[in-house]
Amino acid sequence: MKKNKILLIVILAFVLLLGGAYVLYNKLSPGVEHDQLAVQNEAQDQENSEDEEEKVLASDFTVYDREGNEIHLSDYVGKPVVLNFWASWCGPCQSEMPDFDEAYTELGEEVHFLMVNMTTSDRESFEKATAFIDEQGYSFPVFYDTDGDAAATYGVYSLPTTYFLDADGYGVARATGAIDRETLEKGIGMITEQ
């Protein structure tokens, strides 16, 4: 009888704890905006300085195209760049890819889209990534980070991660986690309005 009473108290305490967490989450979460773009060089933006020396040039890296040709980020200076790190097993990556493909279809002449697959583990291979892209019918250019150079250069530890670079190769904004079409358009607007 005493054990049943203790068990009942523990269950009641657990239910109250869950209920309290639910109420706090619903009360506090509306004020939190998820997947916001983090602006690069915020100090520069606050000073409204146009001095190019204060900007940070995006670091170069090497990835490979489908045919195995070496590709460098620096090859794309001259047009704004949307740089996205992804993997085929990543659910959030999969959820944002239709928006990236539509944006590429609309803006591919004005903006470079570099969709960099994280092909550095047993979990993701060139074959798996390529099969995924083919199955989905995506038209954006895909590059493979088989050496891990791009991920190491940008310290990518979470997928998906997206960088927005201006036409001169400077980082403007970054988003960690899946982004929606509105956020993608906002990021593209930041790199094309200059």
PDB file of C-alpha atoms in Angstrom:
ATOM      1  CA  MET A   1       0.000   0.000   0.000  1.00  0.00           C
ATOM      2  CA  LYS A   2       2.805   2.384   0.914  1.00  0.00           C
ATOM      3  CA  LYS A   3       4.604   1.606  -2.402  1.00  0.00           C
ATOM      4  CA  ASN A   4       1.437   2.438  -4.360  1.00  0.00           C
ATOM      5  CA  LYS A   5       1.140   5.765  -2.546  1.00  0.00           C
ATOM      6  CA  ILE A   6       4.779   6.661  -3.364  1.00  0.00           C
ATOM      7  CA  LEU A   7       4.282   5.624  -6.983  1.00  0.00           C
ATOM      8  CA  LEU A   8       1.138   7.754  -7.212  1.00  0.00           C
ATOM      9  CA  ILE A   9       2.994  10.778  -5.782  1.00  0.00           C
ATOM     10  CA  VAL A  10       5.860  10.306  -8.262  1.00  0.00           C
ATOM     11  CA  ILE A  11       3.443  10.048 -11.193  1.00  0.00           C
ATOM     12  CA  LEU A  12       1.519  13.124 -10.022  1.00  0.00           C
ATOM     13  CA  ALA A  13       4.759  15.111  -9.637  1.00  0.00           C
ATOM     14  CA  PHE A  14       5.842  14.052 -13.138  1.00  0.00           C
ATOM     15  CA  VAL A  15       2.496  15.111 -14.635  1.00  0.00           C
ATOM     16  CA  LEU A  16       2.721  18.496 -12.874  1.00  0.00           C
ATOM     17  CA  LEU A  17       6.278  18.970 -14.121  1.00  0.00           C
ATOM     18  CA  LEU A  18       5.259  18.203 -17.715  1.00  0.00           C
ATOM     19  CA  GLY A  19       2.231  20.488 -17.438  1.00  0.00           C
ATOM     20  CA  GLY A  20       4.378  23.328 -16.097  1.00  0.00           C
ATOM     21  CA  ALA A  21       6.930  22.855 -18.880  1.00  0.00           C
ATOM     22  CA  TYR A  22       4.137  22.920 -21.464  1.00  0.00           C
ATOM     23  CA  VAL A  23       2.697  26.159 -20.064  1.00  0.00           C
ATOM     24  CA  LEU A  24       6.131  27.839 -19.920  1.00  0.00           C
ATOM     25  CA  TYR A  25       6.984  26.733 -23.449  1.00  0.00           C
ATOM     26  CA  ASN A  26       3.728  28.116 -24.854  1.00  0.00           C
ATOM     27  CA  LYS A  27       4.119  31.345 -22.907  1.00  0.00           C
ATOM     28  CA  LEU A  28       7.767  32.005 -23.781  1.00  0.00           C
ATOM     29  CA  SER A  29       8.187  30.580 -27.291  1.00  0.00           C
ATOM     30  CA  PRO A  30       6.052  33.069 -29.275  1.00  0.00           C
ATOM     31  CA  GLY A  31       8.654  35.776 -28.611  1.00  0.00           C
ATOM     32  CA  VAL A  32      11.475  33.654 -29.986  1.00  0.00           C
ATOM     33  CA  GLU A  33      12.088  33.851 -33.708  1.00  0.00           C
ATOM     34  CA  HIS A  34      13.625  30.691 -35.101  1.00  0.00           C
ATOM     35  CA  ASP A  35      16.080  30.383 -37.975  1.00  0.00           C
ATOM     36  CA  GLN A  36      16.860  34.073 -38.168  1.00  0.00           C
ATOM     37  CA  LEU A  37      19.660  35.197 -40.404  1.00  0.00           C
ATOM     38  CA  ALA A  38      22.747  36.138 -38.456  1.00  0.00           C
ATOM     39  CA  VAL A  39      24.261  39.192 -40.072  1.00  0.00           C
ATOM     40  CA  GLN A  40      28.014  39.049 -40.594  1.00  0.00           C
ATOM     41  CA  ASN A  41      30.028  42.078 -39.478  1.00  0.00           C
ATOM     42  CA  GLU A  42      27.311  43.491 -37.227  1.00  0.00           C
ATOM     43  CA  ALA A  43      29.690  46.113 -35.832  1.00  0.00           C
ATOM     44  CA  GLN A  44      30.193  47.431 -39.353  1.00  0.00           C
ATOM     45  CA  ASP A  45      26.445  47.584 -39.936  1.00  0.00           C
ATOM     46  CA  GLN A  46      25.949  49.541 -36.719  1.00  0.00           C
ATOM     47  CA  GLU A  47      28.555  52.093 -37.737  1.00  0.00           C
ATOM     48  CA  ASN A  48      27.077  52.343 -41.254  1.00  0.00           C
ATOM     49  CA  SER A  49      30.597  52.169 -42.576  1.00  0.00           C
ATOM     50  CA  GLU A  50      31.183  51.393 -46.229  1.00  0.00           C
ATOM     51  CA  ASP A  51      34.898  50.717 -45.755  1.00  0.00           C
ATOM     52  CA  GLU A  52      35.713  47.476 -47.598  1.00  0.00           C
ATOM     53  CA  GLU A  53      38.644  46.769 -45.249  1.00  0.00           C
ATOM     54  CA  GLU A  54      36.246  46.192 -42.349  1.00  0.00           C
ATOM     55  CA  LYS A  55      34.425  43.423 -44.190  1.00  0.00           C
ATOM     56  CA  VAL A  56      35.587  39.840 -43.900  1.00  0.00           C
ATOM     57  CA  LEU A  57      36.393  38.090 -47.153  1.00  0.00           C
ATOM     58  CA  ALA A  58      34.855  34.620 -47.326  1.00  0.00           C
ATOM     59  CA  SER A  59      37.515  31.928 -46.973  1.00  0.00           C
ATOM     60  CA  ASP A  60      38.245  29.860 -50.041  1.00  0.00           C
ATOM     61  CA  PHE A  61      37.852  26.070 -50.115  1.00  0.00           C
ATOM     62  CA  THR A  62      37.973  23.162 -52.536  1.00  0.00           C
ATOM     63  CA  VAL A  63      35.060  20.854 -53.391  1.00  0.00           C
ATOM     64  CA  TYR A  64      34.347  18.634 -56.401  1.00  0.00           C
ATOM     65  CA  ASP A  65      31.625  18.586 -59.028  1.00  0.00           C
ATOM     66  CA  ARG A  66      29.819  15.450 -60.205  1.00  0.00           C
ATOM     67  CA  GLU A  67      32.586  14.656 -62.705  1.00  0.00           C
ATOM     68  CA  GLY A  68      35.304  14.980 -60.048  1.00  0.00           C
ATOM     69  CA  ASN A  69      36.609  18.363 -61.191  1.00  0.00           C
ATOM     70  CA  GLU A  70      38.122  20.561 -58.501  1.00  0.00           C
ATOM     71  CA  ILE A  71      35.987  23.628 -57.744  1.00  0.00           C
ATOM     72  CA  HIS A  72      36.982  26.594 -55.555  1.00  0.00           C
ATOM     73  CA  LEU A  73      34.688  29.108 -53.907  1.00  0.00           C
ATOM     74  CA  SER A  74      36.920  31.843 -55.349  1.00  0.00           C
ATOM     75  CA  ASP A  75      35.844  30.708 -58.851  1.00  0.00           C
ATOM     76  CA  TYR A  76      32.472  32.351 -58.156  1.00  0.00           C
ATOM     77  CA  VAL A  77      33.519  35.881 -57.234  1.00  0.00           C
ATOM     78  CA  GLY A  78      31.654  38.378 -59.406  1.00  0.00           C
ATOM     79  CA  LYS A  79      28.110  37.309 -58.545  1.00  0.00           C
ATOM     80  CA  PRO A  80      26.417  36.872 -55.167  1.00  0.00           C
ATOM     81  CA  VAL A  81      26.630  33.330 -53.754  1.00  0.00           C
ATOM     82  CA  VAL A  82      24.201  31.241 -51.734  1.00  0.00           C
ATOM     83  CA  LEU A  83      26.375  28.578 -50.079  1.00  0.00           C
ATOM     84  CA  ASN A  84      24.417  25.712 -48.523  1.00  0.00           C
ATOM     85  CA  PHE A  85      25.862  22.725 -46.626  1.00  0.00           C
ATOM     86  CA  TRP A  86      23.593  19.653 -46.634  1.00  0.00           C
ATOM     87  CA  ALA A  87      23.360  15.852 -46.536  1.00  0.00           C
ATOM     88  CA  SER A  88      20.793  13.506 -48.054  1.00  0.00           C
ATOM     89  CA  TRP A  89      20.011  11.865 -44.686  1.00  0.00           C
ATOM     90  CA  CYS A  90      19.264  15.254 -43.073  1.00  0.00           C
ATOM     91  CA  GLY A  91      15.499  15.818 -42.752  1.00  0.00           C
ATOM     92  CA  PRO A  92      15.767  19.604 -42.278  1.00  0.00           C
ATOM     93  CA  CYS A  93      18.026  19.749 -45.370  1.00  0.00           C
ATOM     94  CA  GLN A  94      15.422  17.863 -47.373  1.00  0.00           C
ATOM     95  CA  SER A  95      12.664  20.223 -46.212  1.00  0.00           C
ATOM     96  CA  GLU A  96      14.388  23.362 -47.513  1.00  0.00           C
ATOM     97  CA  MET A  97      15.691  21.991 -50.811  1.00  0.00           C
ATOM     98  CA  PRO A  98      12.519  22.602 -52.872  1.00  0.00           C
ATOM     99  CA  ASP A  99      12.770  26.307 -51.989  1.00  0.00           C
ATOM    100  CA  PHE A 100      16.444  26.402 -52.971  1.00  0.00           C
ATOM    101  CA  ASP A 101      15.655  24.679 -56.260  1.00  0.00           C
ATOM    102  CA  GLU A 102      12.858  27.144 -57.061  1.00  0.00           C
ATOM    103  CA  ALA A 103      15.101  30.098 -56.183  1.00  0.00           C
ATOM    104  CA  TYR A 104      17.862  28.660 -58.370  1.00  0.00           C
ATOM    105  CA  THR A 105      15.421  28.245 -61.262  1.00  0.00           C
ATOM    106  CA  GLU A 106      14.332  31.880 -60.889  1.00  0.00           C
ATOM    107  CA  LEU A 107      17.697  33.503 -60.057  1.00  0.00           C
ATOM    108  CA  GLY A 108      20.391  31.127 -61.309  1.00  0.00           C
ATOM    109  CA  GLU A 109      21.632  33.673 -63.853  1.00  0.00           C
ATOM    110  CA  GLU A 110      22.030  36.395 -61.204  1.00  0.00           C
ATOM    111  CA  VAL A 111      23.084  34.411 -58.131  1.00  0.00           C
ATOM    112  CA  HIS A 112      25.399  31.406 -57.806  1.00  0.00           C
ATOM    113  CA  PHE A 113      23.954  28.540 -55.776  1.00  0.00           C
ATOM    114  CA  LEU A 114      26.594  26.224 -54.318  1.00  0.00           C
ATOM    115  CA  MET A 115      24.883  23.249 -52.713  1.00  0.00           C
ATOM    116  CA  VAL A 116      27.763  21.543 -50.895  1.00  0.00           C
ATOM    117  CA  ASN A 117      27.123  17.951 -49.875  1.00  0.00           C
ATOM    118  CA  MET A 118      28.890  16.732 -46.742  1.00  0.00           C
ATOM    119  CA  THR A 119      30.360  13.561 -48.272  1.00  0.00           C
ATOM    120  CA  THR A 120      32.985  12.973 -45.609  1.00  0.00           C
ATOM    121  CA  SER A 121      31.421  10.140 -43.629  1.00  0.00           C
ATOM    122  CA  ASP A 122      30.136   6.605 -43.984  1.00  0.00           C
ATOM    123  CA  ARG A 123      26.677   8.039 -43.502  1.00  0.00           C
ATOM    124  CA  GLU A 124      26.919  10.107 -46.694  1.00  0.00           C
ATOM    125  CA  SER A 125      28.638   9.019 -49.885  1.00  0.00           C
ATOM    126  CA  PHE A 126      28.907  10.474 -53.354  1.00  0.00           C
ATOM    127  CA  GLU A 127      26.583   7.700 -54.591  1.00  0.00           C
ATOM    128  CA  LYS A 128      23.917   8.331 -51.929  1.00  0.00           C
ATOM    129  CA  ALA A 129      23.964  12.085 -52.455  1.00  0.00           C
ATOM    130  CA  THR A 130      23.854  11.830 -56.238  1.00  0.00           C
ATOM    131  CA  ALA A 131      21.022   9.294 -56.137  1.00  0.00           C
ATOM    132  CA  PHE A 132      19.040  11.578 -53.818  1.00  0.00           C
ATOM    133  CA  ILE A 133      19.457  14.602 -56.112  1.00  0.00           C
ATOM    134  CA  ASP A 134      18.518  12.533 -59.178  1.00  0.00           C
ATOM    135  CA  GLU A 135      15.437  11.052 -57.461  1.00  0.00           C
ATOM    136  CA  GLN A 136      14.210  14.490 -56.432  1.00  0.00           C
ATOM    137  CA  GLY A 137      14.947  16.039 -59.824  1.00  0.00           C
ATOM    138  CA  TYR A 138      16.726  19.094 -58.425  1.00  0.00           C
ATOM    139  CA  SER A 139      18.415  21.338 -60.970  1.00  0.00           C
ATOM    140  CA  PHE A 140      20.742  23.395 -58.745  1.00  0.00           C
ATOM    141  CA  PRO A 141      24.475  22.661 -58.940  1.00  0.00           C
ATOM    142  CA  VAL A 142      25.720  20.161 -56.366  1.00  0.00           C
ATOM    143  CA  PHE A 143      29.297  19.961 -55.130  1.00  0.00           C
ATOM    144  CA  TYR A 144      30.874  17.291 -52.965  1.00  0.00           C
ATOM    145  CA  ASP A 145      33.045  18.035 -49.926  1.00  0.00           C
ATOM    146  CA  THR A 146      34.854  14.682 -50.061  1.00  0.00           C
ATOM    147  CA  ASP A 147      37.980  16.048 -48.344  1.00  0.00           C
ATOM    148  CA  GLY A 148      36.059  17.952 -45.666  1.00  0.00           C
ATOM    149  CA  ASP A 149      37.827  21.156 -46.723  1.00  0.00           C
ATOM    150  CA  ALA A 150      34.694  23.312 -47.017  1.00  0.00           C
ATOM    151  CA  ALA A 151      33.190  22.097 -43.737  1.00  0.00           C
ATOM    152  CA  ALA A 152      36.467  22.620 -41.879  1.00  0.00           C
ATOM    153  CA  THR A 153      37.005  26.052 -43.423  1.00  0.00           C
ATOM    154  CA  TYR A 154      33.558  27.227 -42.330  1.00  0.00           C
ATOM    155  CA  GLY A 155      33.370  25.265 -39.085  1.00  0.00           C
ATOM    156  CA  VAL A 156      30.132  23.616 -40.157  1.00  0.00           C
ATOM    157  CA  TYR A 157      28.961  21.417 -37.307  1.00  0.00           C
ATOM    158  CA  SER A 158      25.225  21.510 -37.923  1.00  0.00           C
ATOM    159  CA  LEU A 159      23.208  20.768 -41.038  1.00  0.00           C
ATOM    160  CA  PRO A 160      21.840  22.527 -42.896  1.00  0.00           C
ATOM    161  CA  THR A 161      23.929  25.693 -42.730  1.00  0.00           C
ATOM    162  CA  THR A 162      23.619  28.465 -45.311  1.00  0.00           C
ATOM    163  CA  TYR A 163      25.914  31.420 -46.004  1.00  0.00           C
ATOM    164  CA  PHE A 164      25.064  34.447 -48.121  1.00  0.00           C
ATOM    165  CA  LEU A 165      28.082  36.056 -49.823  1.00  0.00           C
ATOM    166  CA  ASP A 166      28.072  39.264 -51.831  1.00  0.00           C
ATOM    167  CA  ALA A 167      29.438  39.573 -55.374  1.00  0.00           C
ATOM    168  CA  ASP A 168      32.856  40.626 -54.050  1.00  0.00           C
ATOM    169  CA  GLY A 169      33.153  37.467 -51.954  1.00  0.00           C
ATOM    170  CA  TYR A 170      32.361  38.960 -48.547  1.00  0.00           C
ATOM    171  CA  GLY A 171      30.175  37.179 -46.009  1.00  0.00           C
ATOM    172  CA  VAL A 172      26.913  39.038 -45.402  1.00  0.00           C
ATOM    173  CA  ALA A 173      24.700  36.611 -43.456  1.00  0.00           C
ATOM    174  CA  ARG A 174      24.472  33.044 -42.148  1.00  0.00           C
ATOM    175  CA  ALA A 175      21.611  30.749 -41.176  1.00  0.00           C
ATOM    176  CA  THR A 176      21.959  27.568 -39.150  1.00  0.00           C
ATOM    177  CA  GLY A 177      19.106  25.105 -39.480  1.00  0.00           C
ATOM    178  CA  ALA A 178      16.439  24.767 -42.131  1.00  0.00           C
ATOM    179  CA  ILE A 179      15.206  28.026 -43.581  1.00  0.00           C
ATOM    180  CA  ASP A 180      11.912  28.751 -45.280  1.00  0.00           C
ATOM    181  CA  ARG A 181      11.382  30.519 -48.601  1.00  0.00           C
ATOM    182  CA  GLU A 182      10.889  33.902 -46.920  1.00  0.00           C
ATOM    183  CA  THR A 183      14.216  33.664 -45.073  1.00  0.00           C
ATOM    184  CA  LEU A 184      15.973  32.482 -48.226  1.00  0.00           C
ATOM    185  CA  GLU A 185      14.576  35.453 -50.132  1.00  0.00           C
ATOM    186  CA  LYS A 186      15.625  37.815 -47.343  1.00  0.00           C
ATOM    187  CA  GLY A 187      19.186  36.458 -47.463  1.00  0.00           C
ATOM    188  CA  ILE A 188      19.295  36.732 -51.254  1.00  0.00           C
ATOM    189  CA  GLY A 189      17.988  40.289 -50.993  1.00  0.00           C
ATOM    190  CA  MET A 190      20.849  41.141 -48.645  1.00  0.00           C
ATOM    191  CA  ILE A 191      23.460  40.054 -51.205  1.00  0.00           C
ATOM    192  CA  THR A 192      21.821  41.395 -54.343  1.00  0.00           C
ATOM    193  CA  GLU A 193      20.843  44.884 -53.174  1.00  0.00           C
ATOM    194  CA  GLN A 194      24.424  46.153 -53.014  1.00  0.00           C
TER     195      GLN A 194
END
